[in-house]
Coordinates of C-alpha atoms and ligand atoms in Angstrom, one line a residue:
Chain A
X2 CA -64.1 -67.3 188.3
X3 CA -61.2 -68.6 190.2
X4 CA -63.1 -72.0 190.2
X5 CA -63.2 -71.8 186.4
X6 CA -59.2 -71.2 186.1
X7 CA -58.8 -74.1 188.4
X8 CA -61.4 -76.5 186.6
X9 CA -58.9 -75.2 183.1
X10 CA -55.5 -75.5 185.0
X11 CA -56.7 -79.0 186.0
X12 CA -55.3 -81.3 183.1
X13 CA -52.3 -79.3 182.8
X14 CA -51.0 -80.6 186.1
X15 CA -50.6 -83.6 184.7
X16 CA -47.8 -85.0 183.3
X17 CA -49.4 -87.4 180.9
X18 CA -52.2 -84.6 179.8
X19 CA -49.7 -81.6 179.7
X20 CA -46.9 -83.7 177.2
X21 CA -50.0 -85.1 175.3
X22 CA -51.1 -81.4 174.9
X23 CA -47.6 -80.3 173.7
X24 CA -47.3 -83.4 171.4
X25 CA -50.8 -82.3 169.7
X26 CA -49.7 -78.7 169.5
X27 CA -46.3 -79.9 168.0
X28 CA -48.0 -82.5 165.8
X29 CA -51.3 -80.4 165.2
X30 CA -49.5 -76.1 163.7
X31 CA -47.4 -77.8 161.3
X32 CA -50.1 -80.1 160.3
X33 CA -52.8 -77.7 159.4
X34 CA -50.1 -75.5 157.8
X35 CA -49.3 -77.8 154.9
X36 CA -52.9 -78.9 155.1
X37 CA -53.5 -75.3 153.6
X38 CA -51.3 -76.2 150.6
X39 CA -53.1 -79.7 150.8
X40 CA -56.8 -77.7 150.2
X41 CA -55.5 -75.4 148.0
X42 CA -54.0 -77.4 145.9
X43 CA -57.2 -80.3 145.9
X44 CA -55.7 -82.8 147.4
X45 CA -57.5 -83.5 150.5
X46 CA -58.3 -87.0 148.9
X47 CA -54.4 -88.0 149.1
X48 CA -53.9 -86.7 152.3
X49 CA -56.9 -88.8 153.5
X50 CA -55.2 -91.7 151.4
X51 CA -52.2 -90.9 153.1
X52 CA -53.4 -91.0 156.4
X53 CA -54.9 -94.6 155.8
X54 CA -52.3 -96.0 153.6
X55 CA -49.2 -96.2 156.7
X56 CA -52.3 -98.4 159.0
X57 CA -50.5 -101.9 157.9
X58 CA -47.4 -100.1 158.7
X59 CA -49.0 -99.1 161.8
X60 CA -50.2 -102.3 163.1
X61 CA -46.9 -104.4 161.8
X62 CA -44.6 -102.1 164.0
X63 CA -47.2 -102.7 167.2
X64 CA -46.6 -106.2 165.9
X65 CA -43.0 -106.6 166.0
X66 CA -41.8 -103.7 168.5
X67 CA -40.7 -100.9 166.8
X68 CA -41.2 -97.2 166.7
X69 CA -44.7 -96.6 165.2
X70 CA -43.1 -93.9 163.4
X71 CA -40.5 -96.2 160.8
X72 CA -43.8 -98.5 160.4
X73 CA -45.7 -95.8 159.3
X74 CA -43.2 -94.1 157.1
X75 CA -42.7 -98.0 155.8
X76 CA -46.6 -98.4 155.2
X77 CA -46.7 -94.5 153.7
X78 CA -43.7 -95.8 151.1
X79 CA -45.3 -98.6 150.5
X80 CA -49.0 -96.9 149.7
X81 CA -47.2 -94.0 147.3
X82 CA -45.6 -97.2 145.5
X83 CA -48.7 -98.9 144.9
X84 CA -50.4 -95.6 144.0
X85 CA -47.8 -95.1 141.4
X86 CA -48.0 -98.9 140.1
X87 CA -51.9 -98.4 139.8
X88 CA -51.5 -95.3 138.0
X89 CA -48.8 -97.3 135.8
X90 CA -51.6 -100.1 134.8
X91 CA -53.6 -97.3 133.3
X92 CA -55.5 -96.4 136.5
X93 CA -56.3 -92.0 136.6
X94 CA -55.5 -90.0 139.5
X95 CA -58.5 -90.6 142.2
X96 CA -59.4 -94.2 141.1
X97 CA -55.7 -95.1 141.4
X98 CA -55.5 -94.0 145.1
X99 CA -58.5 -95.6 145.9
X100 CA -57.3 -99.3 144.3
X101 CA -54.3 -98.6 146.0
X102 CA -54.9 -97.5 149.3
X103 CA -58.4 -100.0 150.3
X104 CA -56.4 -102.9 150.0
X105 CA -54.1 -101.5 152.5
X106 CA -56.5 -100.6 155.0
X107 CA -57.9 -103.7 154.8
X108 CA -54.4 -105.8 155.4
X109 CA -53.7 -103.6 158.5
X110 CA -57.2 -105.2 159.8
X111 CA -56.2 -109.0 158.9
X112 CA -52.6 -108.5 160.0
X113 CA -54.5 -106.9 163.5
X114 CA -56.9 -109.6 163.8
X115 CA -54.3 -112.5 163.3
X116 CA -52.3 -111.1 165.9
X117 CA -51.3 -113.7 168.9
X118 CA -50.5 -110.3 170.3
X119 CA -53.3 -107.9 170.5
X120 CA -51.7 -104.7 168.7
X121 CA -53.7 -102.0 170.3
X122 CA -56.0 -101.6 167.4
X123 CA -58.1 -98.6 169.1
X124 CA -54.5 -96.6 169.9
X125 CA -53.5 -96.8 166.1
X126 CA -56.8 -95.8 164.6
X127 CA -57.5 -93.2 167.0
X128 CA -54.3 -92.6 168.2
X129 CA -52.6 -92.6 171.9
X130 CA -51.3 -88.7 172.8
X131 CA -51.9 -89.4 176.3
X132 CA -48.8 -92.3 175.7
X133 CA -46.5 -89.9 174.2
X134 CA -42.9 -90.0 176.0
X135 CA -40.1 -87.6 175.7
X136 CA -39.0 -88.8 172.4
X137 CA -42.0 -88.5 170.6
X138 CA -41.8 -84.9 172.0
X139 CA -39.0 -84.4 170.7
X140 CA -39.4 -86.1 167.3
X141 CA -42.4 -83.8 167.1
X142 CA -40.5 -80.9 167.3
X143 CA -37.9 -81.9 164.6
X144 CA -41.0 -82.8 162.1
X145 CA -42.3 -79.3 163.3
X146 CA -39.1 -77.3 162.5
X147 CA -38.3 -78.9 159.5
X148 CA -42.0 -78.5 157.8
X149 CA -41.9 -74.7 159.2
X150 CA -38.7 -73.8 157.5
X151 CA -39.2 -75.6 154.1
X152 CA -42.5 -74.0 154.2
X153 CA -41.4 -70.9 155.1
X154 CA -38.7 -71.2 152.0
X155 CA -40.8 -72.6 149.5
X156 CA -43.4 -70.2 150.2
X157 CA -43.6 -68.2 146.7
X158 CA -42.9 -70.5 144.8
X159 CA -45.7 -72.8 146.3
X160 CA -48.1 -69.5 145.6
X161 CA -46.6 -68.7 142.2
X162 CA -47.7 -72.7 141.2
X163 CA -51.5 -71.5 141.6
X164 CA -50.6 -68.3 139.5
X165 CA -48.9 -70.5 136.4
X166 CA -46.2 -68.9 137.1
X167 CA -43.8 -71.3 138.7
X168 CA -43.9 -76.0 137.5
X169 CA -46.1 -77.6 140.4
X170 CA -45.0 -77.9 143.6
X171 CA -47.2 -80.8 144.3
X172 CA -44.6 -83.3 145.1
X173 CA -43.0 -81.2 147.5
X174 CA -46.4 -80.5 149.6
X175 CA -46.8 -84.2 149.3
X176 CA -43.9 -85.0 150.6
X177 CA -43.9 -82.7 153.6
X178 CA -47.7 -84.4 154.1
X179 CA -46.3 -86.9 154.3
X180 CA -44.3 -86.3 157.1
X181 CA -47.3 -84.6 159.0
X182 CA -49.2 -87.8 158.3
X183 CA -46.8 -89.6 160.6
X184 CA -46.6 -87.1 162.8
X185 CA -50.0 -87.0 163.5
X186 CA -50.4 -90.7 163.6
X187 CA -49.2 -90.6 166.9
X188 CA -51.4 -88.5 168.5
X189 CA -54.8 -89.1 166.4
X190 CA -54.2 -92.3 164.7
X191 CA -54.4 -93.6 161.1
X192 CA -58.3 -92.6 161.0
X193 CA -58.4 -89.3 162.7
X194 CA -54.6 -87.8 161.4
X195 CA -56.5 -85.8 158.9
X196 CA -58.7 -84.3 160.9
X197 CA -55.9 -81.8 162.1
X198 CA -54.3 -81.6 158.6
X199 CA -57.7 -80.7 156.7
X200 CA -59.9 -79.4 159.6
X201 CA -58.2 -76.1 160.6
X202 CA -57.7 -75.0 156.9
X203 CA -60.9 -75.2 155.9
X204 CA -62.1 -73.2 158.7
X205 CA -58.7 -70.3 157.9
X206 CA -59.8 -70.7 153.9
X207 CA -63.0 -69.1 154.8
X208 CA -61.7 -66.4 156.9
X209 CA -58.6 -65.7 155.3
X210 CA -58.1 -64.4 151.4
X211 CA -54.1 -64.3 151.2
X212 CA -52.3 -67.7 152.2
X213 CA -50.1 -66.5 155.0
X214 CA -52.9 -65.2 157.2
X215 CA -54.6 -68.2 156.3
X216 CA -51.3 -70.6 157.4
X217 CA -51.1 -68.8 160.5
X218 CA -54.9 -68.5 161.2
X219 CA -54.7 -72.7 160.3
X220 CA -51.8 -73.1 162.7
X221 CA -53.8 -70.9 165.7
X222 CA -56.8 -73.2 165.3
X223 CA -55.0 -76.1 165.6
X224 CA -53.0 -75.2 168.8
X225 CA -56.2 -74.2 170.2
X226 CA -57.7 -77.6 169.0
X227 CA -54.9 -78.9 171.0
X228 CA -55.6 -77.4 174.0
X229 CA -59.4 -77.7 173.9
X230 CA -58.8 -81.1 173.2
X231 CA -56.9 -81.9 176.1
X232 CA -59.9 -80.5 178.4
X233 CA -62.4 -81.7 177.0
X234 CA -60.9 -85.1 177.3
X235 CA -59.9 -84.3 180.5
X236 CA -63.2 -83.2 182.0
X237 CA -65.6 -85.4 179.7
X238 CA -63.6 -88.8 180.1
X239 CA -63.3 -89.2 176.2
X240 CA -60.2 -90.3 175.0
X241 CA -57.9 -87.7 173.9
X242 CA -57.3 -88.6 170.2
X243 CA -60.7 -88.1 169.2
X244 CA -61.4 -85.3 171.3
X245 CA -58.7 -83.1 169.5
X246 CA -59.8 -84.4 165.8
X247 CA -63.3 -82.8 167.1
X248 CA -62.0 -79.9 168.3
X249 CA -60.1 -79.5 164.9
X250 CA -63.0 -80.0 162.6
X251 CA -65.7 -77.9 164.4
X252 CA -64.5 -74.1 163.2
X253 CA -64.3 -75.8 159.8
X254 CA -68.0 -76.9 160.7
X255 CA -69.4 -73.7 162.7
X256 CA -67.7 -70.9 159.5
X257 CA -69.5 -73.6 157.3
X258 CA -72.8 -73.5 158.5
X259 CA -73.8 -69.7 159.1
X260 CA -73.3 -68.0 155.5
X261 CA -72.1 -70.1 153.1
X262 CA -71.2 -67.7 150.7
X263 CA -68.4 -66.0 152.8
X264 CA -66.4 -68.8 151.3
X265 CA -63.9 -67.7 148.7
X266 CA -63.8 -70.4 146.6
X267 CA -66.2 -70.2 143.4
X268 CA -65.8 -66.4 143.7
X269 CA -63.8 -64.7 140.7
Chain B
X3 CA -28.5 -61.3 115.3
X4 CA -28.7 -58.0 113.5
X5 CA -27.9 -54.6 115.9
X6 CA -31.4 -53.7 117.3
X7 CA -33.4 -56.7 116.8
X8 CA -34.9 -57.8 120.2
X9 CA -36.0 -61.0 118.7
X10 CA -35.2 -62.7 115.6
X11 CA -36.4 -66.5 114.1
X12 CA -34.5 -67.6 111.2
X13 CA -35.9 -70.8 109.6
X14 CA -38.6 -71.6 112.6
X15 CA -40.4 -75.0 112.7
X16 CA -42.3 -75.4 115.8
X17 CA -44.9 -78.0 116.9
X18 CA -45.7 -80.6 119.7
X19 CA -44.2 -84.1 119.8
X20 CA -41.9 -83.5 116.6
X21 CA -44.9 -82.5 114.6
X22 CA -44.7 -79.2 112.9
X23 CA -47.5 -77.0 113.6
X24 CA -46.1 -73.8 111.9
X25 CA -43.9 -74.5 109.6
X26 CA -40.2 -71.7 108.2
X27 CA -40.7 -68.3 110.3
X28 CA -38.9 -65.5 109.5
X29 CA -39.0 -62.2 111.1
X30 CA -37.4 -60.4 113.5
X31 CA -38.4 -57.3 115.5
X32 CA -36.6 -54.3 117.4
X33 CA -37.1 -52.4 120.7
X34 CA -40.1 -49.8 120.6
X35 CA -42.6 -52.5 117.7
X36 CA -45.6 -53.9 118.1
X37 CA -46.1 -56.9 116.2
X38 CA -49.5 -58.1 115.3
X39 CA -49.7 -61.9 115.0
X40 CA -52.6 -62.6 112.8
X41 CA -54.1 -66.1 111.9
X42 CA -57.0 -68.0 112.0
X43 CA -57.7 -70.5 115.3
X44 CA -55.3 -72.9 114.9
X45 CA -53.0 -70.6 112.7
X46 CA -50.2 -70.9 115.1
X47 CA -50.0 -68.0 116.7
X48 CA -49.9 -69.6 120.5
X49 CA -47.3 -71.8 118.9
X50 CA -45.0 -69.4 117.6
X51 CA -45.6 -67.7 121.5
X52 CA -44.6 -70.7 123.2
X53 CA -41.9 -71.4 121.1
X54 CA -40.4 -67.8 121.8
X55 CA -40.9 -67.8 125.2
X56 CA -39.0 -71.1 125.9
X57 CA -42.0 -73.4 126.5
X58 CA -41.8 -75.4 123.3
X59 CA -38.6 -76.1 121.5
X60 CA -37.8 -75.5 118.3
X61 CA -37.8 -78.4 115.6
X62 CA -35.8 -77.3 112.7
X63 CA -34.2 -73.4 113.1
X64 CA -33.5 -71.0 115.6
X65 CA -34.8 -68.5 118.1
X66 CA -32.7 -65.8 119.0
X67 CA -33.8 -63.1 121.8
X68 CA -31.7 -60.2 123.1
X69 CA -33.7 -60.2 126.5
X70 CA -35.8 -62.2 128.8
X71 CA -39.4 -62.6 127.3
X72 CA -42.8 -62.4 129.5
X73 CA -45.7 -64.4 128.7
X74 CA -50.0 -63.2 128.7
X75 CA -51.3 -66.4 128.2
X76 CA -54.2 -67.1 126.2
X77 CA -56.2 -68.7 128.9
X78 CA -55.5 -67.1 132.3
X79 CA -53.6 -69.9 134.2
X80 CA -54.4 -68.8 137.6
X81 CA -56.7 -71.2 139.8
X82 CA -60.0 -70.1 140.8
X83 CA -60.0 -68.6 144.3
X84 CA -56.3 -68.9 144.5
X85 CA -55.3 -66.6 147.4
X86 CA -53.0 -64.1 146.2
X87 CA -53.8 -60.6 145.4
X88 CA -52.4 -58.5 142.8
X89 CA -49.1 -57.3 144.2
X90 CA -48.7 -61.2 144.9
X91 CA -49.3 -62.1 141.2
X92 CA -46.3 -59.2 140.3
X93 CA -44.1 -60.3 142.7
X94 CA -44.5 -64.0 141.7
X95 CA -43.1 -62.8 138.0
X96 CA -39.8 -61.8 140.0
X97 CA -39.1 -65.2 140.9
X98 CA -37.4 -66.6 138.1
X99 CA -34.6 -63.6 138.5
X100 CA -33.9 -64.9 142.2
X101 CA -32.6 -68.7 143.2
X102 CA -35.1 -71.2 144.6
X103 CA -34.1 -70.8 148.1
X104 CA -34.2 -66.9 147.9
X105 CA -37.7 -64.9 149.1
X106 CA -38.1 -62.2 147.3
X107 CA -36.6 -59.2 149.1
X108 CA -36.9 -55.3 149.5
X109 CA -35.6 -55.3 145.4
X110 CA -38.3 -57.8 144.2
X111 CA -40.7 -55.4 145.9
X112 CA -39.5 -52.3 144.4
X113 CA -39.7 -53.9 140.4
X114 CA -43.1 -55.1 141.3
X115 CA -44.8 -52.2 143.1
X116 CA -43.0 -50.0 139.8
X117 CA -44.8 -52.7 137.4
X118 CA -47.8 -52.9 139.2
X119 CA -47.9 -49.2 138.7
X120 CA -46.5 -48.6 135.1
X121 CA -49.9 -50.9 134.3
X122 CA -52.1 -48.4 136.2
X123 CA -52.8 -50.5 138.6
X124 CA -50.9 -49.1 141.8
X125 CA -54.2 -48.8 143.8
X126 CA -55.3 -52.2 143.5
X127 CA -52.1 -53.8 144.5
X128 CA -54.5 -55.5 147.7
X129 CA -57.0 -56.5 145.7
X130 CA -57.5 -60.5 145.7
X131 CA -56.4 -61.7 141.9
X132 CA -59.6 -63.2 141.2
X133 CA -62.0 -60.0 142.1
X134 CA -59.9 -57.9 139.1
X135 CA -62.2 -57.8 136.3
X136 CA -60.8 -59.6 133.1
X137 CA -59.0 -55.9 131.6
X138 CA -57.1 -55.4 135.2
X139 CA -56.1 -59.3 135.2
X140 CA -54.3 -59.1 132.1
X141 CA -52.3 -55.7 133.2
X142 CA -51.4 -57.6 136.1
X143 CA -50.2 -60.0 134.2
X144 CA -48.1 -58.1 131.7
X145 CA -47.0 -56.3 135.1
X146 CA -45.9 -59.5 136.4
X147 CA -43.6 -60.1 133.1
X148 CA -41.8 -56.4 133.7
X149 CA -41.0 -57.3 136.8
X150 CA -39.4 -59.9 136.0
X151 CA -37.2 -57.7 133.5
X152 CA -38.9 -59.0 130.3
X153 CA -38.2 -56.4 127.3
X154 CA -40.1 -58.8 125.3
X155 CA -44.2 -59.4 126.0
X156 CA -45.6 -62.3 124.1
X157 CA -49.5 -60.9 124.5
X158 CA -52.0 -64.2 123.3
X159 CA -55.1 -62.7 122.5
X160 CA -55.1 -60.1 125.3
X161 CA -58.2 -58.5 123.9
X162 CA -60.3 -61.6 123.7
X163 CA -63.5 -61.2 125.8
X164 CA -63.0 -57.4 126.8
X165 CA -65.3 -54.1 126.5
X166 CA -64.0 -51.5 124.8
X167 CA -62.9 -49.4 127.5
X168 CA -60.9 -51.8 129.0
X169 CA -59.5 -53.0 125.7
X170 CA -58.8 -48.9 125.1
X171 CA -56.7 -48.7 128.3
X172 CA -54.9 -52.2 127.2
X173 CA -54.1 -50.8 124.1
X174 CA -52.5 -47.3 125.8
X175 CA -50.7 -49.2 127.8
X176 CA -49.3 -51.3 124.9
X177 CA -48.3 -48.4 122.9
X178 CA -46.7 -46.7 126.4
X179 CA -44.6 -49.9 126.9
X180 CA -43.3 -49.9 123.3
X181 CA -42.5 -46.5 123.2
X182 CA -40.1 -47.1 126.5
X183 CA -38.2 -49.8 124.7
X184 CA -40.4 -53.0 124.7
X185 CA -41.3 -55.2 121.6
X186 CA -44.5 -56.8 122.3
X187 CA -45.7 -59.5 120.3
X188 CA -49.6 -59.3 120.0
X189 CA -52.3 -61.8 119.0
X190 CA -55.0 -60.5 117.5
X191 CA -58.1 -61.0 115.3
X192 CA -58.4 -57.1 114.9
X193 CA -57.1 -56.1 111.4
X194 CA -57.9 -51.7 112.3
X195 CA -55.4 -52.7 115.5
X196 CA -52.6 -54.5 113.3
X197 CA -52.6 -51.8 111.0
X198 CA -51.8 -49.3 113.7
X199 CA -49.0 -50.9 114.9
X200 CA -45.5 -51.1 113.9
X201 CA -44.9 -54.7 112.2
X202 CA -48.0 -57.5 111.0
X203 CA -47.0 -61.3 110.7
X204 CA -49.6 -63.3 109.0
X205 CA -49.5 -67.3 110.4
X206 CA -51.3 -70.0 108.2
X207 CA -49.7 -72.9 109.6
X208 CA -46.7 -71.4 108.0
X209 CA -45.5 -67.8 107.5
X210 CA -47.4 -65.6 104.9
X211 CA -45.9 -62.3 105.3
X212 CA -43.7 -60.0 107.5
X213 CA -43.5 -56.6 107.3
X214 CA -45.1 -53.4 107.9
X215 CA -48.8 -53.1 107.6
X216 CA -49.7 -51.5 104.2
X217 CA -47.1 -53.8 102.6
X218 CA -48.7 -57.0 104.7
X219 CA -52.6 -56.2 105.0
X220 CA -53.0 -56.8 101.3
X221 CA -56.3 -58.7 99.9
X222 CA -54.2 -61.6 98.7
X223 CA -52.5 -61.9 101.9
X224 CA -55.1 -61.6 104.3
X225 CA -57.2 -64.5 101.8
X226 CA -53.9 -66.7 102.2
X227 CA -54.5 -66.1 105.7
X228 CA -57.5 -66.6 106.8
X229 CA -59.2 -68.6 103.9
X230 CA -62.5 -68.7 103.5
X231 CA -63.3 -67.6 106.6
X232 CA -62.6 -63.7 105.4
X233 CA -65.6 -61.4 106.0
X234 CA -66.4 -58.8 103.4
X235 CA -67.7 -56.1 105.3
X236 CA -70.6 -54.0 103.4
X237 CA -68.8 -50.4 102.0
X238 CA -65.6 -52.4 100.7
X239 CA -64.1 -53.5 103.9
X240 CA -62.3 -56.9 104.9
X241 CA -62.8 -58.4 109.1
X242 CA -60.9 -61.4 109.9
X243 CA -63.1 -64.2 111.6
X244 CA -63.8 -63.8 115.5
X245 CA -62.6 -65.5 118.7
X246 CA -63.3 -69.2 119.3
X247 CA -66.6 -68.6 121.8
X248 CA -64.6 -70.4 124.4
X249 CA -62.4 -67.3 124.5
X250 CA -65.2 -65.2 125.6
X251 CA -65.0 -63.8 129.3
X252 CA -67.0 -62.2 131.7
Ligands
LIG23 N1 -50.9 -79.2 122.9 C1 -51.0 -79.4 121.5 N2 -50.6 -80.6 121.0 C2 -50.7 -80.9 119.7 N3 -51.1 -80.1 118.8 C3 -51.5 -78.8 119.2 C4 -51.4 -78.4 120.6 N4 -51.8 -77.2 120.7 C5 -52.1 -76.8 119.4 N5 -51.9 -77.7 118.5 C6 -52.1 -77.6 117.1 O1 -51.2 -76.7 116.6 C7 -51.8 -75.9 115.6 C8 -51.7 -74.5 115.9 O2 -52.4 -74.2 117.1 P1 -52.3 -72.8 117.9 O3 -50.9 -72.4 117.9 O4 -53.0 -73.0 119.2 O5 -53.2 -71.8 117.0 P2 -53.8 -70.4 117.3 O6 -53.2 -69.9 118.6 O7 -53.4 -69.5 116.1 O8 -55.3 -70.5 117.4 C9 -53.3 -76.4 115.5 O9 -53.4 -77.2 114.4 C10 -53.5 -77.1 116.8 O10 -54.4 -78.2 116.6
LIG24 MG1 -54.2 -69.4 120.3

């Protein structure tokens, strides 16, 4: 028993593991929360898009030095421009985020592989929590705070969209995606950001039939996918990144696979 | 605006994009009517309900309403699997009364748990939206409208698709509302139920009559109407053409 606390206590004593840990859980509740709007709403394609759209930002701010943060909100700007511009030329919905966003994934590689400077390639696909210092702490906080209260605020009106009776709120949850999308970047990298967004409320969808237990289930599983995370990269020597995307997708994964048809969706 | 009209056109062209779809509406209506709006699909009758409720603006004329008006759609605009149950729905209809930043508080609560139980519906109020049957949707959403303080319910087609009990209770409830006060608007393809009720206004891409139902329901009227598609009924009788089938719900 005692050996069992120990073996869990374990990464915590570190001071790498422990701020990685607080970074995912910081990163990972407000994540999943909008990522409820983000399902609900079907627009798990964008926030995928999202995700993969700020990896030339990404790579260009390895590149010349500065936060990873103002090169991914660059390279998100940048993506929602072009998406807009294809969807100017005539280009619907879907088909315009994909023209718009493979491109882009594939100039992060060139500007990556041209580097005299190796980038880090594996840290901005997969992400780096274990590097996180006391500012992205803190800048994960901030993100945190500010998606909890304008989620908090915006609450009915985001439910009455889904009833007809209030305009779309879509902008709004993309914009506050958005900011979860660099959030996350950090921790799980342009590939694996919306794992934490997407994975959690998929898993609260099926358990939940109102959307505040649902937020809040999201936000627990995530926090826990946090912590899990951390041990299980801890104690299986896999990086940390991936570890927590795993541990955020696999409720989604084990409510999926028993009975189907507790799922809500469909039913009416 | 004459004294007790709750709602009043004068001169109404309405229409999408500049193009008139229903063409010099006249009528008004005062607190306690029912008004059938009769027509044939594509008459106008969801036009004249968007118009009045704000949706569409007017082309040529005026609109002129003494209260806020509450919307039934004709297709219910809720997302499948949307979750929110019942008292959600209700409370949702309150939002328009409160600024954006505002939650709705202990008084939101109070106009929707009263709504929720002028339709009958008190017990239900946990219910997930999308498990009510098709009758107890449309309640919920005309309770939804009082509680956002509507005196006016613009009802499109709110009998399409349901079994006669639950068509029964609608119909109770519709002549409850009006009797505290409400004018209610009603689309509808049953002539027995516009003849029942208080006012008939016969749509045909344009007005054909206003008035009250012996003086309206007339043969000549209800041909201008509804054309060719009138069906004699054996024994003398006249039926005005069903649904679309894409109204139909289950
Ligand atoms: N969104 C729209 N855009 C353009 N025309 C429309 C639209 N909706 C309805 N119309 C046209 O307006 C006319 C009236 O339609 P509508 O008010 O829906 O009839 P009803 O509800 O009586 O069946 C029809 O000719 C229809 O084709
Ligand atoms: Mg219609």
């Amino acid at each position: 028993m005692i050996w069992i606390v120990d073996q869990l206590a374990a990464p915590w004593q570190s001071e790498l593991a422990a701020r990685g840990g607080l970074v995912a859980l910081l990163v990972g509740a407000p994540a999943a929360a909008i990522g409820c709007w983000v399902l609900l709403r079907d627009l798990p394609y964008a926030a995928e898009s999202l995700a993969h759209g700020m990896f030339p930002g990404l790579v260009a701010a390895a590149l010349i030095g500065i936060p990873p943060a103002i090169g991914g909100l660059v390279g998100l700007i940048v993506a929602a421009l072009l998406i807009i511009g294809a969807g100017r030329i005539g280009l619907a919905g879907d088909t315009a985020v994909a023209v718009a966003i493979t491109p882009l994934l594939g100039l992060g590689a060139l500007i990556a592989l041209a580097g005299t400077v190796p980038p880090g390639l594996g840290g901005i696909l997969f992400g780096d929590v274990l590097a996180a210092n006391s500012s992205d702490v803190l800048l994960a906080a901030l993100l945190a705070i500010v998606t909890l209260i304008t989620l908090r605020l915006s609450h009915w009106r985001l439910l009455a969209s889904g009833l007809g009776r209030a305009g779309s709120s879509d902008l709004l949850i993309l914009l506050l995606l958005a900011l979860a999308t660099v959030a996350a970047a950090r921790a799980l990298g342009a590939l694996l950001a919306v794992a934490l967004i997407i994975g959690p409320p998929v898993a609260a969808r099926t358990l939940c039939s109102r959307a505040t237990p649902m937020i809040i289930v999201a936000a627990v599983i995530a926090a826990i996918a946090a912590f899990t995370g951390i041990e299980l990269s801890w104690h299986a020597g896999i990086a940390a990144g991936p570890a927590i995307a795993l541990c955020a997708i696999l409720p989604a994964a084990l409510v999926s696979i028993p009975m189907p048809s507790w799922s809500h969706r469909g039913a009416s | 605006m004459n004294n007790e009209a709750l709602v009043e056109t004068i001169g109404l062209d309405a229409g999408y994009g500049g193009t008139v779809a229903l063409s010099d509406v006249n009528f008004s209506a005062a607190a306690g009517q029912r008004i059938a709006l009769l027509g044939p699909n594509g008459g106008g009758k969801t036009t004249l309900i968007r118009t009045l409720s704000g949706e569409l603006k007017a082309i040529e004329g005026s609109v002129n309403l003494a209260s806020e008006t509450g919307t039934v759609p004709q297709h219910d605009p809720a997302r499948d699997g949307w979750p929110a149950t019942a008292a959600d729905v209700v409370l949702c209809g309150t939002l328009d009364s409160i600024p954006w930043w505002r939650r709705p508080g202990r008084r939101q609560r109070k106009l929707a748990s009263e709504a929720l139980a002028a339709v009958g519906l008190a017990d239900h109020s946990t219910t997930t939206y999308g498990e009510l049957s098709g009758g107890q949707k449309r309640r919920v959403q005309v309770a939804s409208a009082l509680a956002g303080g509507a005196r006016i319910l613009l009802l499109d087609e709110p009998f399409a698709g349901l079994d006669a009990v639950a068509s029964r209770r609608l119909e109770d409830l519709i002549e409850r509302l009006a009797q505290n006060g409400s004018t209610i608007l009603i689309a509808t393809h049953d002539l027995e139920q516009a003849r029942s009720w208080e006012r008939v206004l016969c749509l045909n891409g344009e007005q054909i009559a206003f008035g009250e139902p012996d003086s309206v329901l007339t043969r000549t009227n209800l041909e201008l109407t509804f054309g060719s598609d009138l069906i004699e009924v054996p024994g003398g009788g006249l039926m005005a053409p069903p649904h679309h089938h894409e109204d139909h719900e289950h």
